[in-house]
Structures are given as structure tokens and as C-alpha cells.
Short mmCIF file of C-alpha atoms in Angstrom, two decimals:
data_model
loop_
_atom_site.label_atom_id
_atom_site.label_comp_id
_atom_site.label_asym_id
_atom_site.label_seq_id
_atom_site.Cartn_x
_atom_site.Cartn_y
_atom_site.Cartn_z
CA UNK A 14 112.50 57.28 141.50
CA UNK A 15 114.07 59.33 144.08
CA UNK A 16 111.61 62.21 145.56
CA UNK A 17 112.59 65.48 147.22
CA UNK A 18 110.86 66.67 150.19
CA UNK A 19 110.88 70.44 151.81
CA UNK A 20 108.34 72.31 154.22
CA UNK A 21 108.48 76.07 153.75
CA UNK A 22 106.72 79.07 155.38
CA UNK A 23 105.86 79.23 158.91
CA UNK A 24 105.52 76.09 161.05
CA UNK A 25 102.05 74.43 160.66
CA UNK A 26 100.57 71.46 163.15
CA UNK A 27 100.44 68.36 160.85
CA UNK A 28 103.31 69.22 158.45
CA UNK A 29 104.87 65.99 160.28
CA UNK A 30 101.72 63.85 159.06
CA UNK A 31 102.35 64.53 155.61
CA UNK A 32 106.12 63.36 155.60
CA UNK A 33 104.95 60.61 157.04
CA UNK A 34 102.40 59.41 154.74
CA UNK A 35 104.72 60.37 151.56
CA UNK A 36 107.38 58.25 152.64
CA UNK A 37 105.11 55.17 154.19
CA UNK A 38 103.02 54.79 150.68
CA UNK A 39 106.18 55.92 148.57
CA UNK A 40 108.57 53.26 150.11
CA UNK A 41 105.84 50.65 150.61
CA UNK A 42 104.13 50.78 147.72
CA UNK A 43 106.30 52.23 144.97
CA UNK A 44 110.18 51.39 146.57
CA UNK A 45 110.82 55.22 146.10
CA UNK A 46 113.69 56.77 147.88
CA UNK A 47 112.92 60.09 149.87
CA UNK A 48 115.27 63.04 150.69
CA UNK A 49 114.35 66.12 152.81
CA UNK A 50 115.57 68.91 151.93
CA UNK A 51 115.90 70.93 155.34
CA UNK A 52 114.78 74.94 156.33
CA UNK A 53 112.21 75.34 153.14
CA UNK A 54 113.67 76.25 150.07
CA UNK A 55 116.77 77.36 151.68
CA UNK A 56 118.22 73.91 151.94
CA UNK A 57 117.09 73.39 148.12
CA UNK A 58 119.12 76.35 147.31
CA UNK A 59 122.00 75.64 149.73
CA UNK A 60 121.71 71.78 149.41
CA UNK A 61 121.23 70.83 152.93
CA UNK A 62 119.75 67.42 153.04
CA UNK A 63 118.54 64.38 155.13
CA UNK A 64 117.89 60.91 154.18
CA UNK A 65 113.96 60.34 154.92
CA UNK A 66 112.79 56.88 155.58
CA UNK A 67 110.76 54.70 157.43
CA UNK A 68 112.50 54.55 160.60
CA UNK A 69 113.05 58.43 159.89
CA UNK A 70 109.39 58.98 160.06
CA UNK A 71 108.05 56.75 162.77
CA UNK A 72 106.26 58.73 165.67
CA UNK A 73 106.44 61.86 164.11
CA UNK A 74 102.39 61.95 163.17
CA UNK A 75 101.74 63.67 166.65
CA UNK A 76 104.14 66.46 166.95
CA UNK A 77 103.74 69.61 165.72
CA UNK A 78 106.58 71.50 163.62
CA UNK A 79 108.10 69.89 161.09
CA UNK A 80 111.40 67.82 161.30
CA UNK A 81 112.61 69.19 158.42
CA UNK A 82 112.51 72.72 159.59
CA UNK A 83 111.21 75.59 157.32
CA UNK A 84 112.10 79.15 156.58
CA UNK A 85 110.72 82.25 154.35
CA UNK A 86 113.67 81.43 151.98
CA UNK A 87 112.28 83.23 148.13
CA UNK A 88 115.04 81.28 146.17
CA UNK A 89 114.15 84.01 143.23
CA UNK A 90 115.36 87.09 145.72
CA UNK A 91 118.31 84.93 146.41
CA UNK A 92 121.25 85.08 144.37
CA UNK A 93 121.61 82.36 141.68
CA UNK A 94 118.65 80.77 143.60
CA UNK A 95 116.87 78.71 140.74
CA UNK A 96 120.16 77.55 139.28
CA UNK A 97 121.23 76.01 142.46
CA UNK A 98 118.23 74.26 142.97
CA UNK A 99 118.59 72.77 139.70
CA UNK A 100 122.22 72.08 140.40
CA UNK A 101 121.24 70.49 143.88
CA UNK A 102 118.45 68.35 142.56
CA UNK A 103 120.94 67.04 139.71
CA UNK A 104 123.82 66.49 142.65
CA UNK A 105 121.04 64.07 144.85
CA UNK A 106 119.52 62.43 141.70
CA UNK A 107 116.25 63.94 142.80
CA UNK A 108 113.10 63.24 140.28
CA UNK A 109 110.71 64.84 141.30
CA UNK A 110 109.95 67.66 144.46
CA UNK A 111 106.85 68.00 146.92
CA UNK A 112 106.93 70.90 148.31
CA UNK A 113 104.48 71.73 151.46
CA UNK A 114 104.02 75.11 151.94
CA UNK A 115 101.28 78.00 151.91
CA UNK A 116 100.81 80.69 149.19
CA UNK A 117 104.27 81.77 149.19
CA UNK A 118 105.92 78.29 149.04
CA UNK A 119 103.45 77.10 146.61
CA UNK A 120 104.02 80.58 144.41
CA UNK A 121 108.31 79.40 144.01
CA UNK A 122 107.01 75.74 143.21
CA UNK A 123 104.48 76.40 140.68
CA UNK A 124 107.07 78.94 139.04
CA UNK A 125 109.97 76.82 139.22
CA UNK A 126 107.66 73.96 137.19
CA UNK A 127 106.03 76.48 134.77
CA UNK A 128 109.29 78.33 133.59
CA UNK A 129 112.13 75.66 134.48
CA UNK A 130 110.29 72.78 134.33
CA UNK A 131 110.99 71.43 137.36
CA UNK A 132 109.15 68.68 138.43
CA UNK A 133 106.84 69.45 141.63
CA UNK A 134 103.72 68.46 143.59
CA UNK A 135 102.71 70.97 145.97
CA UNK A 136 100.90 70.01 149.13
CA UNK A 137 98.31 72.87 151.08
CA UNK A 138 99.45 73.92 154.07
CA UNK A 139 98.33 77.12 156.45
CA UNK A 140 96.46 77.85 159.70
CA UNK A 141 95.45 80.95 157.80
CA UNK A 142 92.45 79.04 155.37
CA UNK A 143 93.51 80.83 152.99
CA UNK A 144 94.12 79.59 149.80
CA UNK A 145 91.62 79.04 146.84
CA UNK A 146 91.12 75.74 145.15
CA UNK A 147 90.68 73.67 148.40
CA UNK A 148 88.02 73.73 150.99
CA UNK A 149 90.58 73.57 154.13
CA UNK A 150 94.14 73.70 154.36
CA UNK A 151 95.74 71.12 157.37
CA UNK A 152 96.51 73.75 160.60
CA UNK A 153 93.56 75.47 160.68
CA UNK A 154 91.74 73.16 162.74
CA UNK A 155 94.07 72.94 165.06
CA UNK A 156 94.52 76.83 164.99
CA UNK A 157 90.95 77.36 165.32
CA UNK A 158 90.73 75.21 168.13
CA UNK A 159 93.11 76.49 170.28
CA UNK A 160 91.72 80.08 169.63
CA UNK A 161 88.67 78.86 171.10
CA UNK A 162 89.77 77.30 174.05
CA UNK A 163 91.37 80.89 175.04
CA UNK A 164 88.25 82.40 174.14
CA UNK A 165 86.53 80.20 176.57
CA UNK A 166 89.07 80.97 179.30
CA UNK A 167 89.02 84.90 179.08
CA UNK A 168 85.08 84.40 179.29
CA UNK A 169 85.14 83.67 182.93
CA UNK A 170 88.45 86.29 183.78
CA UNK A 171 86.40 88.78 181.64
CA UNK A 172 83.13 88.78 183.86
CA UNK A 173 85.15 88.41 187.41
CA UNK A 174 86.79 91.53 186.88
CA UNK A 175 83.72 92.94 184.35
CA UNK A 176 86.22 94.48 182.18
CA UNK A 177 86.62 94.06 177.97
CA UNK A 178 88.72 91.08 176.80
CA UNK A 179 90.13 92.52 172.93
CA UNK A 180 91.35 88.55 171.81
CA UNK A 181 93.59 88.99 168.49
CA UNK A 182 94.20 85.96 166.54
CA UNK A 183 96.47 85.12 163.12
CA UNK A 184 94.92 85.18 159.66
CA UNK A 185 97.05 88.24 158.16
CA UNK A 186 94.42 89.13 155.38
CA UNK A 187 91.86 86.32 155.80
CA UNK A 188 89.72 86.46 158.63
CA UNK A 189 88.31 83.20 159.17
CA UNK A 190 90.70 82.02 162.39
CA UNK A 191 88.42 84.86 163.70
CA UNK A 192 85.39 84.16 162.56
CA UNK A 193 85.61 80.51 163.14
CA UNK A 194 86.81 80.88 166.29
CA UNK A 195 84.67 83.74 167.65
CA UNK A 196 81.31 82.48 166.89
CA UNK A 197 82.71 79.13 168.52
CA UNK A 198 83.68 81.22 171.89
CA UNK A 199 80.85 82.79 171.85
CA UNK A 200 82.67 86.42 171.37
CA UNK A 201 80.40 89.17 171.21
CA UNK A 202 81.92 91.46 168.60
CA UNK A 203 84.15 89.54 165.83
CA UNK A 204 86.21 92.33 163.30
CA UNK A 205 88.18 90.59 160.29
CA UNK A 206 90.12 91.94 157.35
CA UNK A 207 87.49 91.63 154.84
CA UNK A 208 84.91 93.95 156.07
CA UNK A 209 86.44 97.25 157.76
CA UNK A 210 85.04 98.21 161.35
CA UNK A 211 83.27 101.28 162.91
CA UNK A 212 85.17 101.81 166.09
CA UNK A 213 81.76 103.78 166.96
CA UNK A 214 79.67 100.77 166.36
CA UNK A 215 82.20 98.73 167.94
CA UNK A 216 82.08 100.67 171.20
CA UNK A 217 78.14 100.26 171.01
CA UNK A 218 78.07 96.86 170.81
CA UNK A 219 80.87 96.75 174.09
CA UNK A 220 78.54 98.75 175.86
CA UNK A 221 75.36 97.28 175.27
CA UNK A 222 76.54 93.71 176.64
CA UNK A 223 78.06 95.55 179.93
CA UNK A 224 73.80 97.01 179.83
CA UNK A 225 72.86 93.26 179.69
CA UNK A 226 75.47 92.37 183.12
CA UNK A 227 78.10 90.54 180.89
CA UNK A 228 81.79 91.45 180.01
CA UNK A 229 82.50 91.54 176.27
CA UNK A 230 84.93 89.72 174.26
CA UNK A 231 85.88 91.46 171.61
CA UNK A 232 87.94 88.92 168.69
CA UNK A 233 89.94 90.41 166.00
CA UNK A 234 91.88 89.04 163.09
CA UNK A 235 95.22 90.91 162.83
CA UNK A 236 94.62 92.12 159.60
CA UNK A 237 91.45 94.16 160.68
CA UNK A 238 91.07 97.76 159.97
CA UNK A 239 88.89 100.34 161.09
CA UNK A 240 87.19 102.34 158.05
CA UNK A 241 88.83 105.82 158.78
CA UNK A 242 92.55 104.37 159.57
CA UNK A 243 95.17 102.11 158.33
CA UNK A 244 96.69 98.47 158.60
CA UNK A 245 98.04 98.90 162.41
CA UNK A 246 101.75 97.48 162.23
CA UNK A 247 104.24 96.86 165.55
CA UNK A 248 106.72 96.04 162.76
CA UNK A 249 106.81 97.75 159.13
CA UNK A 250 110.04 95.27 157.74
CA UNK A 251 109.29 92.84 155.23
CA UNK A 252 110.50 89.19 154.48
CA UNK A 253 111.97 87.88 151.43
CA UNK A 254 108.32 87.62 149.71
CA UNK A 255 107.31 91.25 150.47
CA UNK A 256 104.96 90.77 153.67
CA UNK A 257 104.94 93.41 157.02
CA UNK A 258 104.70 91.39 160.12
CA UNK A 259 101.11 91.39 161.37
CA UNK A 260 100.43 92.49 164.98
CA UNK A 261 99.15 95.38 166.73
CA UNK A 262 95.14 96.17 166.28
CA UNK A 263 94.42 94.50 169.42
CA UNK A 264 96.30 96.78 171.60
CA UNK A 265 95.29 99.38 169.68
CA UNK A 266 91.65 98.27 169.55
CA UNK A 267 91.80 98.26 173.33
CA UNK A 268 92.78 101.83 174.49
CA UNK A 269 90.19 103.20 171.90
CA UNK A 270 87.57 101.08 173.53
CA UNK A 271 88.74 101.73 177.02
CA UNK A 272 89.07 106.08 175.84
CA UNK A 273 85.47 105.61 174.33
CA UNK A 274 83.65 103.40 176.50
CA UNK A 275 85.38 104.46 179.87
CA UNK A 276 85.83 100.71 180.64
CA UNK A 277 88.88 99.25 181.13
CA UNK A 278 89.73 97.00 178.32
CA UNK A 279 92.50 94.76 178.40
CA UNK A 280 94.57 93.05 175.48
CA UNK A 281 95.25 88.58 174.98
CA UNK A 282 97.53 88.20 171.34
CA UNK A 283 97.39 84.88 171.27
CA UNK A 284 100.59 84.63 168.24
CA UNK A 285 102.47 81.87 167.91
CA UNK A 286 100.97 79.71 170.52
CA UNK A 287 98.27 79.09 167.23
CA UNK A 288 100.51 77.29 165.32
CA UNK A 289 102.07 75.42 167.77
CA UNK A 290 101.86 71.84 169.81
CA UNK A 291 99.98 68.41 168.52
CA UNK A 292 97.67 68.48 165.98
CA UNK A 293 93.85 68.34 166.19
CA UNK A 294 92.11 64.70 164.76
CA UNK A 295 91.08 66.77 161.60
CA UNK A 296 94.70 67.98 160.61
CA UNK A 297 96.58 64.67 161.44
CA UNK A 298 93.46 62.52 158.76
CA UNK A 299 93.89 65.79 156.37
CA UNK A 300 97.11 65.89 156.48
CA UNK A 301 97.69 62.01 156.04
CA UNK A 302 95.50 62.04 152.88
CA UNK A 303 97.44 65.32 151.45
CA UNK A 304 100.62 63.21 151.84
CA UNK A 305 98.78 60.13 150.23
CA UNK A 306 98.06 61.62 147.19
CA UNK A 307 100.86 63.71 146.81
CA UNK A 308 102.70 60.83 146.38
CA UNK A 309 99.91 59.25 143.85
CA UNK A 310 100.60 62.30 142.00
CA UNK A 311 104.59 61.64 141.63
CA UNK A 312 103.97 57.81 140.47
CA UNK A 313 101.43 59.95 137.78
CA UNK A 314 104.10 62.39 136.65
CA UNK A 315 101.40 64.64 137.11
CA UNK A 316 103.42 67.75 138.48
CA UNK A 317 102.44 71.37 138.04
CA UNK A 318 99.62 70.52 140.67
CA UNK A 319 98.14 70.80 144.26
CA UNK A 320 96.44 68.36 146.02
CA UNK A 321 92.77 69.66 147.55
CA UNK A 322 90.21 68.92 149.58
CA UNK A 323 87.00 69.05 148.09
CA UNK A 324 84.07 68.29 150.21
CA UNK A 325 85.04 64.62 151.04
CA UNK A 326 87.20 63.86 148.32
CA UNK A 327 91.26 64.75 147.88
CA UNK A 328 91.89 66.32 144.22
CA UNK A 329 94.67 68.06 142.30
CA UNK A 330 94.47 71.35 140.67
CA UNK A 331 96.78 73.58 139.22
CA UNK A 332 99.26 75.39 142.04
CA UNK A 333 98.63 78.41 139.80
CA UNK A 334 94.72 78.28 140.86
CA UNK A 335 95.44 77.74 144.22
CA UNK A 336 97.75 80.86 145.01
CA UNK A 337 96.50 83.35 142.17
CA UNK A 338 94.28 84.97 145.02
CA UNK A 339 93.79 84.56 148.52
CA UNK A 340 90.22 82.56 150.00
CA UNK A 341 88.90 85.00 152.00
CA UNK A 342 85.74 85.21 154.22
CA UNK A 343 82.53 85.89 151.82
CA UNK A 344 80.86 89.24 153.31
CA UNK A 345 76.91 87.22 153.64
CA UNK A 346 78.70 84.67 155.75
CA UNK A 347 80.29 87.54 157.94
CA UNK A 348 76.54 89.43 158.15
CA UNK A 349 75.21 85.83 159.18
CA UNK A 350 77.10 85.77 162.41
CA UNK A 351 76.35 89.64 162.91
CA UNK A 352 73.24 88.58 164.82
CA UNK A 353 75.63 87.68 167.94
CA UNK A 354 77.52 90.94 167.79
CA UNK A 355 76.41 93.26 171.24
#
């Protein structure tokens, strides 16, 4: 059996831990032979490879990024896409693909099984949170975490200077880097996509904590709209799969406050630094066990399916479930933080 590898979509901490595990367990256990496909589905479609073994993946459980490199490659918006995959998978004898990706990745893998019967495993991976059908996808943690460590150092910059910190974090239409990260920094106004805000309640609730002696922090998701306006955009171009580059409602979020509130209000987008560096604990172990049973799933020719966490326990379920609709933020679990807003 000779396995396929590729990592598509934007970087993610601990797409190196699932290599890693697929190839230790696959060569150890099941003498499989491992190919990585390099740059996401581009190197599938352009046949760009590189040999993936043990030596290949020692020390890489730490590092962020992925050695395989990834892209936004759609191999169906790309001319003769699918039939060069095939072509390419045929030319390296490969049996059988796991492909690591988010919605988008996942979307190309669960069509290329379903309609051309190609033989792939898909493997959950996004800081966003975002997809259905498993509890936690590996980079949010570490997302998450790092979003709260800035939140804890604007804190003290915010009150020396008494002025209003507007943090905006990743998530494009999910907000739960924001919520998860907010409540855990202790922000005192937290706006995500799901529920659109009241720039008039939002300039209350700044106000009100400047009453009580404290500068605000004010976290938003960059997906977050206010209820008379539209998605705020730096950037209206789209990639191969149809989405506008996020980025924008912080700064924008900040001169309303500042015009409203007459305080000055100042703007941290914390980007790419969020998906970024070493992996948390939590990403590295979820990560691992992804890779683990990804691999399980190969030896069970059981393709058409994602691995996913649910509660304690790693299961597979059909890639279709997983990226038919996005996981997003349930409004009661929004309205039960709302008691820390102001």
C-alpha cells in the first residue's frame, strides 16, 4: 500500500503532528510507503512530490507550518484538474490519499471520492472551529491561546493610557476564536459573526467601564457586522474557492467608537501571528490521534470519511457531514457570556 499525503488551506499549528503520526503507525505497523504531495492540491494536480518517511518526519511534532507546504489550489477551477490528479496518483502508484485540510480542502476530497472514486481519508484541520461533525478541529487551541495572551497584554497598555483597545481576531464566519478568547482575556465587549452588533449599545457598554475607572477591550471576530451595515472588507478579491479576504471591522469599529464615545480608541489585528509558531499541548495530542486514525482508516479501506473528535473518543464520519455547513457559535452560549459585556 502506498499512501498519498497533502495539507491544503491556510497553515495550521499541528499540521506537522499529523504527518508524523501517519507515517510512524503506517510504516511501523502496516510497512506502508508514504508520499507527500507538496503546496495542497496543487502538487496533486501538478505532481510535485516528496518521499515521506521516518527519518523525513523526525522532530517535526513541534513546529508549526507544515513541511509539505499548502496552498488554496481548487483543482475543479483548474484546468483538467481532476484528471491530473488521477493521472498523478496512477504515475506514483498511490492507493489511497489523506488529505488535511479545512472546509475547502475537505469539500475537493469528499468530491473527488463521491464522483471519481478516488480513494481519500480526510483529516480536520482549522484555527477557525468551524466545521460540523467534530467537537474541535487541531489549531484552535493554539489560536485561541495566543489571542489571549494579547488580550492580556493590551489590558495593562489599555488602562496606562485609559484609552479603548478594539482586538480583532480570525474566525471569518464563526466567531468562536472570539468568544473563546475574549471571555478568557477578560474583554469587556465580545462582537462575532453570528449575532450582528448595535454600534449604539456597543458604545454604551465602552463607556460604562471608563464610569467604573477601567479601559475597555473591545474583541471582535472579523466576520462581525453591525445590524444597519455590511461585511467590512480591506480586500473584495476572491480565491480559487470563492472567499473575500477578511479584515477591516476593527479599524472600522474603532473610529466609530472613538466619533461616538469621544475616547480615543485604538486598533491590535492580531492576523497571521494566530496561526503561526509551536503548537499548544492540546493540538500536538489532537493532532497525533487525527493522524493515528487516519491511517487506521486506510488499512480499513474505509475512505469517503473524516476522522472526529467526539468528546474523548476519535471517530469517522462522512466528509460530506463535516463541510455541508459551517459550526458556528449557538446564540444561548453567546447571551451566556453577555453578563461580562460593559
Amino acid at each position: 500500500m502506498k499512501v498519498g499525503v497533502l495539507t491544503g488551506g491556510g497553515d495550521c499549528p499541528g499540521l506537522n503532528a499529523v504527518i508524523r503520526a501517519v507515517v510512524r503507525k503506517g510504516v511501523q505497523e502496516y510497512d506502508y510507503g508514504f508520499i507527500g504531495f507538496k503546496d495542497g492540491w496543487r502538487g496533486a494536480v501538478e505532481g510535485n512530490t516528496v518521499p515521506l518517511d521516518i527519518p523525513a518526519v523526525r522532530g517535526i511534532l513541534p513546529r508549526g507550518g507544515t513541511i509539505l507546504g499548502s496552498s488554496r489550489t481548487n483543482p475543479f477551477k483548474t484546468e483538467n484538474g481532476v484528471r491530473s490528479i488521477k493521472e498523478n496518483l496512477a504515475k506514483f502508484e498511490v492507493d489511497a490519499l489523506i488529505a488535511i485540510g479545512g472546509e475547502d480542502t475537505l469539500g475537493v476530497a469528499a468530491e473527488l471520492y463521491a464522483e471519481y472514486g478516488i480513494p481519500c481519508v480526510g483529516v480536520p484541520k482549522t484555527i477557525d472551529n468551524d466545521l460540523s461533525a467534530t467537537d474541535y478541529t487541531f489549531g484552535f487551541d493554539t489560536a485561541v491561546g495566543i489571542a489571549t495572551e494579547a488580550i492580556d497584554r493590551l489590558h495593562t497598555t489599555a488602562e496606562s493610557h485609559m484609552r479603548v483597545l478594539v482586538v480583532e481576531v480570525m474566525g471569518r464566519h464563526a466567531g468562536w476564536i472570539a468568544l473563546h478568547s475574549g471571555l478568557a482575556g477578560g474583554a469587556n465587549v465580545i462582537l462575532i459573526p453570528e449575532q450582528r452588533f448595535d454600534i449604539d449599545k456597543v458604545c454604551a457598554w465602552v463607556t460604562s467601564r471608563f464610569k467604573a475607572s477601567y479601559a475597555p477591550i473591545v474583541v471582535v471576530a472579523e466576520g462581525a457586522m453591525p445590524t444597519d451595515g455590511e461585511l467590512v472588507l480591506k480586500d473584495a478579491t476572491t480565491d480559487s474557492f470563492g472567499h473575500v479576504r477578511l479584515s477591516g471591522v476593527g479599524e472600522w469599529l474603532a473610529k466609530e467608537i472613538e466619533a461616538r464615545t469621544g475616547k480615543e480608541a485604538r486598533t491590535t489585528v492580531l492576523g497571521h501571528v494566530q496561526r503561526g509558531g509551536t503548537p499548544s499541548a492540546f493540538d500536538r495530542w489532537l493532532a497525533t490521534r487525527f493522524g493515528l486514525h487516519a491511517v487506521d482508516a486506510v488499512r480499513d479501506g474505509d475512505f469517503g470519511k473524516m476522522v472526529a473528535l467526539k468528546g474523548t473518543d476519535i471517530v469517522r464520519v462522512p466528509i460530506i457531514e463535516a463541510t455541508s455547513k459551517l459550526k458556528t457559535v449557538d446564540p444561548a452560549l453567546y447571551e451566556e457570556v453577555g453578563v461580562f459585556f460593559g
